[in-house]
Amino acid sequence: MATFLKTELTGSTDGRPTLVTATSGSGTLLHTATPTAGYGDYDEVYLWATSASTSPQGLSLQWGGTTYPDDHIRTVIPASGGGPVCIAPGLVLQNALVARATAETASVISIFGFVNRIVGP
């Protein structure tokens, strides 16, 4: 039987949002997945983003790598007041792969979320 453990993102401090400061290259660290590469061991990652900007902002998640376009999930985050936007609805990572983010403008998008670490079967 699989074991589930709900935990904070490794790039977060005590579960607080992570401010995206990177605008290019290797993005701001959000989470490093479980080091296990076996069947049944993985991290199910849930992320939301908010913006402090008065205009919509482009955001790129680097999912497991930094190669464009293969590892990038691009989206637009609405201007402030729009509420949190789901940007990773339980996407899976394992084998110590990393989730990072770059933003169109530095230090206006905050990302928060959690991980369901699944160890099994």
PDB file of C-alpha atoms in Angstrom:
ATOM      1  CA  MET A   1       0.000   0.000   0.000  1.00  0.00           C
ATOM      2  CA  ALA A   2       1.284   3.454  -0.894  1.00  0.00           C
ATOM      3  CA  THR A   3       2.070   6.030   1.785  1.00  0.00           C
ATOM      4  CA  PHE A   4       1.082   9.683   1.295  1.00  0.00           C
ATOM      5  CA  LEU A   5       2.822  12.565   3.050  1.00  0.00           C
ATOM      6  CA  LYS A   6       1.640  16.149   2.530  1.00  0.00           C
ATOM      7  CA  THR A   7       4.602  18.512   2.770  1.00  0.00           C
ATOM      8  CA  GLU A   8       5.742  22.011   1.863  1.00  0.00           C
ATOM      9  CA  LEU A   9       7.695  22.864  -1.254  1.00  0.00           C
ATOM     10  CA  THR A  10      11.443  22.504  -0.716  1.00  0.00           C
ATOM     11  CA  GLY A  11      11.970  26.044  -2.072  1.00  0.00           C
ATOM     12  CA  SER A  12       9.579  27.484   0.507  1.00  0.00           C
ATOM     13  CA  THR A  13      10.381  28.643   4.019  1.00  0.00           C
ATOM     14  CA  ASP A  14       7.839  27.192   6.435  1.00  0.00           C
ATOM     15  CA  GLY A  15       5.208  26.945   3.685  1.00  0.00           C
ATOM     16  CA  ARG A  16       5.378  30.646   2.775  1.00  0.00           C
ATOM     17  CA  PRO A  17       5.087  31.848  -0.843  1.00  0.00           C
ATOM     18  CA  THR A  18       8.245  31.988  -2.946  1.00  0.00           C
ATOM     19  CA  LEU A  19       8.881  35.280  -4.771  1.00  0.00           C
ATOM     20  CA  VAL A  20       9.965  34.694  -8.374  1.00  0.00           C
ATOM     21  CA  THR A  21      13.084  36.828  -8.851  1.00  0.00           C
ATOM     22  CA  ALA A  22      14.494  35.132 -11.980  1.00  0.00           C
ATOM     23  CA  THR A  23      13.585  36.532 -15.388  1.00  0.00           C
ATOM     24  CA  SER A  24      15.736  34.155 -17.491  1.00  0.00           C
ATOM     25  CA  GLY A  25      18.127  31.213 -17.260  1.00  0.00           C
ATOM     26  CA  SER A  26      17.640  28.764 -14.425  1.00  0.00           C
ATOM     27  CA  GLY A  27      14.574  30.039 -12.634  1.00  0.00           C
ATOM     28  CA  THR A  28      13.805  30.577  -8.985  1.00  0.00           C
ATOM     29  CA  LEU A  29      13.774  27.231  -7.144  1.00  0.00           C
ATOM     30  CA  LEU A  30      10.296  26.035  -6.184  1.00  0.00           C
ATOM     31  CA  HIS A  31      10.746  22.340  -5.399  1.00  0.00           C
ATOM     32  CA  THR A  32      13.209  19.466  -5.651  1.00  0.00           C
ATOM     33  CA  ALA A  33      11.461  16.102  -5.998  1.00  0.00           C
ATOM     34  CA  THR A  34      12.039  12.905  -4.100  1.00  0.00           C
ATOM     35  CA  PRO A  35      15.432  11.389  -5.005  1.00  0.00           C
ATOM     36  CA  THR A  36      13.836   8.006  -5.675  1.00  0.00           C
ATOM     37  CA  ALA A  37      13.430   7.002  -9.310  1.00  0.00           C
ATOM     38  CA  GLY A  38      11.482   3.791  -8.772  1.00  0.00           C
ATOM     39  CA  TYR A  39       7.953   2.898  -9.709  1.00  0.00           C
ATOM     40  CA  GLY A  40       5.442   4.266  -7.218  1.00  0.00           C
ATOM     41  CA  ASP A  41       7.707   6.886  -5.598  1.00  0.00           C
ATOM     42  CA  TYR A  42       6.972  10.412  -6.771  1.00  0.00           C
ATOM     43  CA  ASP A  43       5.930  13.930  -5.778  1.00  0.00           C
ATOM     44  CA  GLU A  44       2.536  15.228  -6.827  1.00  0.00           C
ATOM     45  CA  VAL A  45       3.028  19.015  -6.937  1.00  0.00           C
ATOM     46  CA  TYR A  46       0.281  21.631  -6.617  1.00  0.00           C
ATOM     47  CA  LEU A  47       1.167  25.286  -7.287  1.00  0.00           C
ATOM     48  CA  TRP A  48      -0.712  28.591  -7.340  1.00  0.00           C
ATOM     49  CA  ALA A  49       0.560  32.027  -8.359  1.00  0.00           C
ATOM     50  CA  THR A  50      -0.443  35.576  -7.502  1.00  0.00           C
ATOM     51  CA  SER A  51       0.849  38.865  -8.855  1.00  0.00           C
ATOM     52  CA  ALA A  52       1.497  42.238  -7.226  1.00  0.00           C
ATOM     53  CA  SER A  53       1.707  43.918 -10.650  1.00  0.00           C
ATOM     54  CA  THR A  54      -0.993  46.208 -12.035  1.00  0.00           C
ATOM     55  CA  SER A  55      -0.740  44.427 -15.410  1.00  0.00           C
ATOM     56  CA  PRO A  56      -0.823  40.745 -16.423  1.00  0.00           C
ATOM     57  CA  GLN A  57       2.565  39.001 -16.148  1.00  0.00           C
ATOM     58  CA  GLY A  58       4.074  36.137 -18.125  1.00  0.00           C
ATOM     59  CA  LEU A  59       5.301  33.161 -16.100  1.00  0.00           C
ATOM     60  CA  SER A  60       7.266  30.119 -17.203  1.00  0.00           C
ATOM     61  CA  LEU A  61       7.512  26.980 -15.073  1.00  0.00           C
ATOM     62  CA  GLN A  62      10.648  24.972 -15.749  1.00  0.00           C
ATOM     63  CA  TRP A  63       9.421  21.452 -15.071  1.00  0.00           C
ATOM     64  CA  GLY A  64      12.235  18.969 -14.490  1.00  0.00           C
ATOM     65  CA  GLY A  65      14.735  20.859 -16.644  1.00  0.00           C
ATOM     66  CA  THR A  66      15.451  24.171 -18.334  1.00  0.00           C
ATOM     67  CA  THR A  67      15.376  23.261 -22.045  1.00  0.00           C
ATOM     68  CA  TYR A  68      12.989  25.432 -24.036  1.00  0.00           C
ATOM     69  CA  PRO A  69      10.306  24.525 -25.077  1.00  0.00           C
ATOM     70  CA  ASP A  70      10.472  20.926 -23.786  1.00  0.00           C
ATOM     71  CA  ASP A  71      10.598  21.697 -20.055  1.00  0.00           C
ATOM     72  CA  HIS A  72       8.602  24.944 -20.013  1.00  0.00           C
ATOM     73  CA  ILE A  73       4.969  25.483 -19.080  1.00  0.00           C
ATOM     74  CA  ARG A  74       4.054  29.047 -19.978  1.00  0.00           C
ATOM     75  CA  THR A  75       1.071  30.974 -18.624  1.00  0.00           C
ATOM     76  CA  VAL A  76      -0.084  34.510 -17.874  1.00  0.00           C
ATOM     77  CA  ILE A  77      -0.871  35.570 -14.312  1.00  0.00           C
ATOM     78  CA  PRO A  78      -3.598  38.245 -14.033  1.00  0.00           C
ATOM     79  CA  ALA A  79      -2.940  41.657 -12.494  1.00  0.00           C
ATOM     80  CA  SER A  80      -3.111  41.997  -8.709  1.00  0.00           C
ATOM     81  CA  GLY A  81      -6.541  41.489  -7.253  1.00  0.00           C
ATOM     82  CA  GLY A  82      -7.260  38.577  -9.565  1.00  0.00           C
ATOM     83  CA  GLY A  83      -6.711  35.967  -6.877  1.00  0.00           C
ATOM     84  CA  PRO A  84      -4.497  32.881  -7.011  1.00  0.00           C
ATOM     85  CA  VAL A  85      -4.157  31.000 -10.303  1.00  0.00           C
ATOM     86  CA  CYS A  86      -3.520  27.258 -10.376  1.00  0.00           C
ATOM     87  CA  ILE A  87      -0.339  26.666 -12.390  1.00  0.00           C
ATOM     88  CA  ALA A  88       0.412  23.026 -11.470  1.00  0.00           C
ATOM     89  CA  PRO A  89      -2.641  20.861 -10.711  1.00  0.00           C
ATOM     90  CA  GLY A  90      -0.863  17.842  -9.239  1.00  0.00           C
ATOM     91  CA  LEU A  91       1.867  17.432 -11.836  1.00  0.00           C
ATOM     92  CA  VAL A  92       4.357  14.674 -11.048  1.00  0.00           C
ATOM     93  CA  LEU A  93       8.132  14.801 -10.492  1.00  0.00           C
ATOM     94  CA  GLN A  94      10.622  12.232  -9.198  1.00  0.00           C
ATOM     95  CA  ASN A  95      14.336  11.315  -9.372  1.00  0.00           C
ATOM     96  CA  ALA A  96      15.424  14.638  -7.768  1.00  0.00           C
ATOM     97  CA  LEU A  97      14.115  16.653 -10.721  1.00  0.00           C
ATOM     98  CA  VAL A  98      13.513  20.331 -10.005  1.00  0.00           C
ATOM     99  CA  ALA A  99      10.638  22.750 -10.563  1.00  0.00           C
ATOM    100  CA  ARG A 100      11.698  26.365 -11.127  1.00  0.00           C
ATOM    101  CA  ALA A 101      10.024  29.530 -12.390  1.00  0.00           C
ATOM    102  CA  THR A 102      10.941  32.632 -14.363  1.00  0.00           C
ATOM    103  CA  ALA A 103       8.747  35.703 -14.674  1.00  0.00           C
ATOM    104  CA  GLU A 104       8.389  38.502 -17.185  1.00  0.00           C
ATOM    105  CA  THR A 105       9.135  40.988 -14.381  1.00  0.00           C
ATOM    106  CA  ALA A 106      11.249  40.146 -11.324  1.00  0.00           C
ATOM    107  CA  SER A 107       9.767  40.165  -7.826  1.00  0.00           C
ATOM    108  CA  VAL A 108       6.063  40.616  -8.618  1.00  0.00           C
ATOM    109  CA  ILE A 109       4.830  36.992  -8.793  1.00  0.00           C
ATOM    110  CA  SER A 110       4.613  34.812  -5.699  1.00  0.00           C
ATOM    111  CA  ILE A 111       4.128  31.050  -5.906  1.00  0.00           C
ATOM    112  CA  PHE A 112       2.790  28.876  -3.139  1.00  0.00           C
ATOM    113  CA  GLY A 113       1.603  25.312  -2.860  1.00  0.00           C
ATOM    114  CA  PHE A 114       2.257  21.881  -1.425  1.00  0.00           C
ATOM    115  CA  VAL A 115       3.439  18.405  -2.345  1.00  0.00           C
ATOM    116  CA  ASN A 116       1.880  15.008  -1.837  1.00  0.00           C
ATOM    117  CA  ARG A 117       4.905  12.740  -1.547  1.00  0.00           C
ATOM    118  CA  ILE A 118       3.778   9.267  -2.533  1.00  0.00           C
ATOM    119  CA  VAL A 119       5.874   6.251  -1.615  1.00  0.00           C
ATOM    120  CA  GLY A 120       4.624   2.913  -2.764  1.00  0.00           C
ATOM    121  CA  PRO A 121       3.256   0.645  -3.855  1.00  0.00           C
TER     122      PRO A 121
END
